[in-house]
Coordinates of C-alpha atoms in Angstrom, one line a residue:
M1 CA 126.6 32.5 103.8
L2 CA 125.4 30.4 106.7
A3 CA 127.4 27.3 107.6
P4 CA 125.8 24.0 106.8
D5 CA 124.7 23.3 110.4
D6 CA 123.0 26.7 110.4
E7 CA 120.6 25.7 107.6
A8 CA 117.2 24.1 108.0
H9 CA 116.0 23.0 104.6
Y10 CA 112.3 22.5 103.8
R11 CA 110.8 21.6 100.5
F12 CA 107.1 22.1 100.1
Q13 CA 104.9 19.4 98.5
P14 CA 102.0 20.1 96.2
A15 CA 99.4 22.0 98.2
V16 CA 95.7 21.2 97.6
C17 CA 93.2 23.5 99.2
C18 CA 90.0 25.4 98.6
F19 CA 89.0 28.7 100.0
E20 CA 85.3 28.9 100.8
N21 CA 83.4 32.2 101.1
E22 CA 82.4 31.5 104.7
T23 CA 86.1 31.5 105.8
T24 CA 86.5 34.1 108.5
M25 CA 89.5 35.9 109.9
Q26 CA 88.9 34.2 113.2
Q27 CA 89.6 30.8 111.5
V28 CA 93.2 31.9 110.7
R29 CA 95.0 30.1 113.6
G30 CA 98.3 28.4 114.4
G31 CA 101.7 29.7 113.5
I32 CA 104.5 29.1 111.1
A33 CA 107.0 26.8 112.7
K34 CA 110.4 28.4 112.7
P35 CA 113.2 26.7 110.8
G36 CA 116.3 25.8 112.7
R37 CA 118.1 28.9 114.0
K38 CA 121.6 29.8 115.0
G39 CA 122.7 33.4 115.5
G40 CA 119.2 34.7 114.7
S41 CA 119.0 33.3 111.2
G42 CA 116.7 30.8 109.7
I43 CA 116.1 29.3 106.2
M44 CA 113.0 28.2 104.5
V45 CA 113.0 26.6 101.1
L46 CA 110.0 27.1 98.7
K47 CA 109.2 25.0 95.7
V48 CA 105.4 24.8 95.4
F49 CA 103.1 23.7 92.6
A50 CA 99.6 24.3 94.1
A51 CA 96.4 22.7 92.8
G52 CA 92.7 23.3 93.4
L53 CA 93.1 26.8 94.7
V54 CA 89.9 28.8 94.7
F55 CA 89.5 32.2 96.4
A56 CA 88.1 35.7 96.0
L57 CA 90.0 38.8 96.8
A58 CA 88.5 41.8 98.5
P59 CA 89.1 45.0 96.4
L60 CA 91.7 47.5 97.6
F61 CA 90.1 50.9 97.7
V62 CA 92.4 53.9 97.9
S63 CA 91.2 57.5 98.3
E64 CA 93.1 60.6 99.5
V65 CA 92.5 62.4 102.8
R66 CA 90.4 65.5 102.5
A67 CA 92.5 68.6 102.8
D68 CA 89.9 70.5 104.9
A69 CA 90.2 68.2 107.9
T70 CA 89.6 70.1 111.2
L71 CA 89.8 69.0 114.9
P72 CA 86.5 68.1 116.6
S73 CA 85.3 70.2 119.4
G74 CA 87.2 69.6 122.6
C75 CA 90.2 67.9 121.0
A76 CA 92.5 70.9 121.4
D77 CA 92.0 70.9 125.2
R78 CA 92.0 67.1 125.4
M79 CA 95.2 66.6 123.6
K80 CA 97.3 69.7 124.6
G81 CA 100.6 68.6 126.1
Q82 CA 99.9 64.9 125.7
R83 CA 102.8 62.6 124.8
L84 CA 102.8 60.8 121.5
T85 CA 105.4 58.3 120.4
L86 CA 105.9 57.3 116.7
V87 CA 107.4 53.8 116.8
V88 CA 109.6 52.8 113.9
P89 CA 110.5 49.1 113.4
N90 CA 113.8 50.0 111.7
A91 CA 117.0 51.9 112.6
A92 CA 117.2 55.7 112.0
G93 CA 117.6 56.9 108.5
G94 CA 115.3 54.4 106.7
G95 CA 112.1 55.1 104.9
F96 CA 109.7 54.6 107.9
D97 CA 112.0 56.8 110.0
I98 CA 112.0 59.5 107.4
Y99 CA 108.2 59.5 107.3
A100 CA 107.9 59.6 111.1
R101 CA 110.4 62.5 111.5
S102 CA 108.8 64.4 108.7
L103 CA 105.3 63.9 110.2
A104 CA 106.2 64.7 113.8
P105 CA 106.4 68.5 113.5
E106 CA 102.9 68.7 111.9
L107 CA 101.4 66.4 114.6
E108 CA 102.8 68.8 117.2
R109 CA 101.6 71.9 115.4
I110 CA 98.1 70.6 114.6
G111 CA 97.4 68.6 117.8
G112 CA 99.4 70.4 120.4
V113 CA 101.0 67.1 121.4
T114 CA 104.6 66.4 122.2
V115 CA 106.0 63.9 119.7
R116 CA 109.1 61.8 119.9
V117 CA 110.3 59.1 117.5
S118 CA 111.5 55.8 118.9
N119 CA 113.4 53.4 116.7
M120 CA 113.0 49.7 117.6
P121 CA 114.5 47.4 114.9
G122 CA 114.6 44.3 117.0
G123 CA 112.7 41.0 116.2
G124 CA 111.9 41.7 112.6
G125 CA 109.4 44.4 113.6
K126 CA 107.9 42.4 116.5
A127 CA 109.5 44.6 119.2
A128 CA 107.9 47.7 117.7
L129 CA 104.6 46.0 117.4
L130 CA 104.5 45.0 121.0
R131 CA 105.7 48.4 122.1
V132 CA 102.6 49.9 120.6
A133 CA 100.3 47.2 121.8
N134 CA 101.6 47.5 125.4
A135 CA 101.9 51.3 125.6
P136 CA 101.1 52.8 129.0
S137 CA 97.9 54.8 129.2
D138 CA 99.7 58.1 129.3
D139 CA 101.8 57.4 126.2
Y140 CA 99.9 57.3 122.9
A141 CA 102.2 55.1 120.8
V142 CA 101.7 54.9 117.1
L143 CA 103.4 52.3 114.9
I144 CA 104.4 53.1 111.3
D145 CA 105.0 49.9 109.3
N146 CA 103.9 47.9 106.2
A147 CA 100.3 46.8 106.7
G148 CA 101.0 43.4 105.2
D149 CA 103.9 42.8 107.6
I150 CA 101.7 43.7 110.5
V151 CA 99.0 41.3 109.4
A152 CA 101.5 38.5 108.8
E153 CA 103.2 38.9 112.1
L154 CA 99.9 39.0 114.1
L155 CA 98.3 36.0 112.3
E156 CA 101.4 33.8 111.9
D157 CA 103.1 34.3 115.3
P158 CA 100.7 33.4 118.2
S159 CA 103.5 33.8 120.6
L160 CA 103.0 37.6 120.4
G161 CA 99.7 37.2 122.2
K162 CA 98.1 39.9 120.1
T163 CA 95.5 39.9 117.3
P164 CA 94.5 42.4 114.6
Q165 CA 91.6 43.5 116.8
D166 CA 94.1 44.9 119.3
F167 CA 95.0 47.7 116.8
R168 CA 93.3 50.6 115.0
A169 CA 94.4 52.3 111.8
L170 CA 95.2 56.0 111.9
G171 CA 96.1 56.6 108.3
I172 CA 98.5 55.7 105.5
V173 CA 101.4 57.8 104.3
Q174 CA 102.0 55.9 101.0
V175 CA 100.8 53.0 98.9
E176 CA 103.0 51.3 96.3
P177 CA 103.7 47.8 95.0
E178 CA 106.4 45.5 96.3
A179 CA 109.4 44.7 94.1
W180 CA 112.2 42.1 94.1
V181 CA 115.7 43.7 93.9
G182 CA 118.9 41.8 93.6
R183 CA 121.9 40.8 91.5
P184 CA 122.1 42.5 88.1
D185 CA 122.8 39.2 86.3
L186 CA 119.6 37.5 87.5
N187 CA 116.9 36.8 85.0
L188 CA 113.7 35.6 86.5
M189 CA 112.3 34.9 83.0
D190 CA 114.6 31.9 82.9
P191 CA 112.6 29.0 84.5
D192 CA 115.9 27.4 85.5
A193 CA 117.1 30.4 87.5
G194 CA 117.9 29.3 91.0
P195 CA 117.9 28.0 93.5
L196 CA 117.7 31.6 94.8
V197 CA 118.4 32.9 98.3
A198 CA 116.4 35.9 99.7
A199 CA 117.4 38.1 102.5
V200 CA 114.5 38.8 104.8
S201 CA 113.8 40.2 108.3
S202 CA 111.5 37.3 109.2
V203 CA 109.8 34.4 107.6
E204 CA 106.3 35.4 108.7
A205 CA 106.5 38.9 107.2
N206 CA 107.6 37.6 103.8
L207 CA 105.1 34.8 103.0
G208 CA 103.2 37.1 100.7
T209 CA 106.2 39.0 99.3
V210 CA 108.5 36.1 98.6
G211 CA 106.8 32.8 99.4
L212 CA 103.6 33.1 97.3
P213 CA 105.4 34.7 94.3
A214 CA 107.8 31.8 94.3
M215 CA 104.9 29.3 94.5
A216 CA 103.3 31.0 91.5
T217 CA 106.5 31.1 89.3
G218 CA 107.8 27.7 90.4
H219 CA 111.2 29.1 91.3
T220 CA 113.1 27.5 94.2
V221 CA 113.7 30.1 96.9
R222 CA 115.4 29.9 100.3
L223 CA 114.5 32.6 102.9
V224 CA 117.4 33.7 105.1
A225 CA 115.8 35.5 108.1
G226 CA 117.5 37.8 110.6
Y227 CA 118.5 40.8 108.4
A228 CA 117.4 43.9 110.3
G229 CA 116.3 46.2 107.5
S230 CA 116.8 47.4 103.9
G231 CA 120.5 48.3 104.4
D232 CA 121.4 44.9 105.9
Q233 CA 119.4 43.1 103.2
F234 CA 121.0 45.1 100.3
A235 CA 124.4 44.6 101.8
A236 CA 123.8 40.8 102.0
V237 CA 123.1 40.8 98.3
L238 CA 126.2 42.9 97.5
R239 CA 128.3 40.6 99.6
G240 CA 127.1 37.6 97.7
E241 CA 125.4 36.0 100.7
T242 CA 122.0 36.2 99.1
D243 CA 120.6 36.8 95.6
F244 CA 117.7 39.3 96.2
T245 CA 115.4 40.8 98.7
S246 CA 111.8 42.2 98.5
K247 CA 111.2 45.9 99.1
A248 CA 108.7 48.6 98.4
K249 CA 109.1 49.8 94.8
G250 CA 110.4 53.3 95.8
T251 CA 113.1 51.7 98.0
A252 CA 114.0 49.3 95.1
L253 CA 114.3 52.2 92.7
R254 CA 116.7 54.1 95.0
A255 CA 118.8 50.9 95.5
M256 CA 119.3 50.4 91.8
K257 CA 120.8 53.9 91.2
S258 CA 124.3 52.6 92.1
G259 CA 124.2 50.1 89.3
D260 CA 125.1 47.3 91.7
L261 CA 121.5 46.1 92.1
K262 CA 118.7 45.6 89.8
V263 CA 114.9 45.5 90.1
L264 CA 114.1 42.0 89.1
L265 CA 110.3 41.8 89.4
V266 CA 107.4 44.1 90.3
L267 CA 104.6 42.3 92.4
S268 CA 101.8 43.7 90.4
D269 CA 99.2 42.5 87.8
G270 CA 100.4 44.8 85.0
P271 CA 103.4 46.7 83.7
D272 CA 104.7 49.5 85.9
P273 CA 105.1 52.8 84.1
M274 CA 108.3 53.6 86.0
L275 CA 109.8 50.2 85.2
P276 CA 108.6 49.4 81.7
D277 CA 111.3 46.8 81.1
V278 CA 110.9 44.9 84.4
P279 CA 108.6 41.9 84.4
W280 CA 105.5 42.0 86.6
L281 CA 104.1 39.0 88.4
A282 CA 100.4 38.3 87.6
G283 CA 98.1 38.9 84.7
E284 CA 98.4 38.8 81.0
G285 CA 102.0 39.1 79.8
G286 CA 103.4 38.8 83.4
L287 CA 106.1 36.5 84.7
V288 CA 103.7 33.7 85.7
A289 CA 102.1 33.7 82.3
H290 CA 105.5 33.4 80.7
L291 CA 106.8 30.7 82.9
T292 CA 103.7 28.6 82.7
A293 CA 103.3 28.7 78.9
G294 CA 102.8 25.2 77.6
L295 CA 101.4 23.8 80.9
P296 CA 97.8 22.5 81.1
E297 CA 95.3 25.3 81.2
A298 CA 94.0 24.3 84.7
E299 CA 97.5 24.5 86.2
R300 CA 98.2 27.9 84.5
A301 CA 94.9 29.3 86.0
E302 CA 95.8 28.0 89.5
R303 CA 99.3 29.6 89.3
Q304 CA 97.7 32.9 88.2
K305 CA 95.4 32.8 91.2
I306 CA 98.3 32.3 93.5
A307 CA 100.0 35.3 91.8
Q308 CA 97.0 37.5 92.2
L309 CA 96.9 36.6 95.9
A310 CA 100.5 37.5 96.2
V311 CA 99.9 40.9 94.6
S312 CA 97.0 41.6 97.0
L313 CA 99.0 40.5 100.1
S314 CA 102.2 42.3 99.1
S315 CA 100.9 45.7 98.0
G316 CA 102.8 48.1 100.3
A317 CA 100.7 50.3 102.4
R318 CA 102.8 52.2 104.9
I319 CA 100.3 52.4 107.6
L320 CA 100.0 54.2 111.0
M321 CA 98.4 52.1 113.8
N322 CA 97.8 52.5 117.5
S323 CA 96.4 50.3 120.3
A324 CA 92.7 49.6 120.4
A325 CA 92.9 50.2 124.1
V326 CA 93.1 54.0 123.5
P327 CA 89.9 55.6 124.9
D328 CA 87.3 56.4 122.2
D329 CA 87.3 60.1 122.8
V330 CA 91.1 60.2 122.4
Q331 CA 90.9 58.0 119.3
V332 CA 88.5 60.5 117.6
C333 CA 91.0 63.3 118.3
L334 CA 94.0 61.3 117.1
N335 CA 92.2 60.4 113.9
A336 CA 91.5 64.1 113.2
I337 CA 95.1 65.1 114.0
F338 CA 96.6 62.5 111.8
D339 CA 94.1 63.2 109.0
A340 CA 95.2 66.9 109.0
A341 CA 98.9 66.2 109.4
L342 CA 99.0 63.7 106.5
V343 CA 97.7 66.3 104.0
S344 CA 99.9 69.0 105.3
P345 CA 102.1 70.5 102.5
D346 CA 105.0 70.8 105.0
F347 CA 104.9 67.0 105.7
R348 CA 104.8 66.3 102.0
D349 CA 107.7 68.7 101.2
A350 CA 109.8 67.3 104.1
A351 CA 109.3 63.7 103.0
Q352 CA 109.8 64.5 99.3
A353 CA 113.0 66.4 100.0
Q354 CA 114.4 63.1 101.3
G355 CA 113.2 61.1 98.3
R356 CA 110.0 59.8 99.8
D357 CA 106.7 60.2 98.0
V358 CA 103.4 60.8 99.9
T359 CA 100.0 59.5 99.0
P360 CA 98.0 60.3 102.1
I361 CA 95.0 58.2 103.1
G362 CA 92.8 58.9 106.1
A363 CA 91.8 56.7 109.1
Q364 CA 88.6 55.4 107.7
E365 CA 90.0 54.3 104.4
A366 CA 93.2 53.0 106.1
E367 CA 91.0 50.8 108.2
R368 CA 89.3 49.4 105.1
I369 CA 92.7 48.6 103.5
F370 CA 93.9 46.9 106.6
E371 CA 90.6 44.8 106.7
N372 CA 91.2 43.9 103.1
K373 CA 94.6 42.6 104.0
L374 CA 93.1 40.5 106.8
E375 CA 90.4 39.2 104.4
A376 CA 93.0 38.1 101.9
Y377 CA 95.0 36.3 104.6
S378 CA 91.8 34.6 105.9
R379 CA 91.1 33.3 102.4
A380 CA 94.7 32.2 102.1
A381 CA 94.5 30.4 105.5
P382 CA 94.2 26.8 104.1
L383 CA 97.3 27.3 101.9
L384 CA 99.2 28.9 104.8
D385 CA 98.2 26.1 107.1
E386 CA 99.5 23.6 104.5
V387 CA 102.8 25.5 104.5
A388 CA 102.9 25.6 108.3
T389 CA 102.2 21.9 108.6
Q390 CA 105.0 21.0 106.2
L391 CA 107.4 23.2 108.1
R392 CA 106.8 21.6 111.4
P393 CA 109.4 18.8 112.3

């Protein structure tokens, strides 16, 4: 656990805001002020009861890549021998790394490119993001990361000097909900559970996966930033440093096999067929409905709106993105290469052999999903601005 002088405590006051339809992505500005840091860690405390929250969510459309994808004329010659780097924001051996290394041989076979995998776990994913954004012209770098994390980092950390418009979506390898996984003795159905401590990589990347759910349920949560990846975060829970972390559902399921960790909550708006006994966040019968029973109807409705926003922002899309500076003719070829590689049976088999499911989505639909994430964040901008204001000294 951090020493007392390592901790920066913040308690959110009631947030009052409205989301108007004319809110645009360009209006999402500013950054989340960092809590006090020492040794790369920071803590943020969440206890929010929001009022007057009105927003509309863009739907999340998911469709599979067509299996008959072929390369456009000229792409074989244009891409032959070109260098392509798959940039992973975590250490070797994790989920993103497995997907990248399973995909690499198919990219080489289909596109005639030379592929290498580069692991860059520094900065809670920011090092990998900047590596792709600043890639030299002769190195086509592609980031594989969670779409929500990318959006959060770009919109909440202006020091990066990058915007979502600096990137393009190439495809998605898998989509699944986020889940909280932690100590087996925790019961989130208990309104008095807590205060809870969450292990996270960065504050910005977990506003939607931890912050908003905590706002909706009313639980007090402290975010401890600086844990590099899933392994570090699970270890922090097992050592008793933290109570839980938030991960993609598949990662959470694998973590609970040891019996030392438990899936506490699925960030969805209905029961999960693979976890029928685990509470879900939003909607009828969900955790928020349970914890707000007996409250005034208006407050219950507002909490549900926050929960639905959290579901939208946290839905895990493992997306492939490259720099928008890539020439258009090369981008067309890359889209076709990734479309074909993502539906390759060899890629699917290689990933599944290591316990990773594949739900391939092509470049066009991946771009739509990324835009939906941006739209949700733009509609959440007033609430996030309120949070940022209260975090600043």
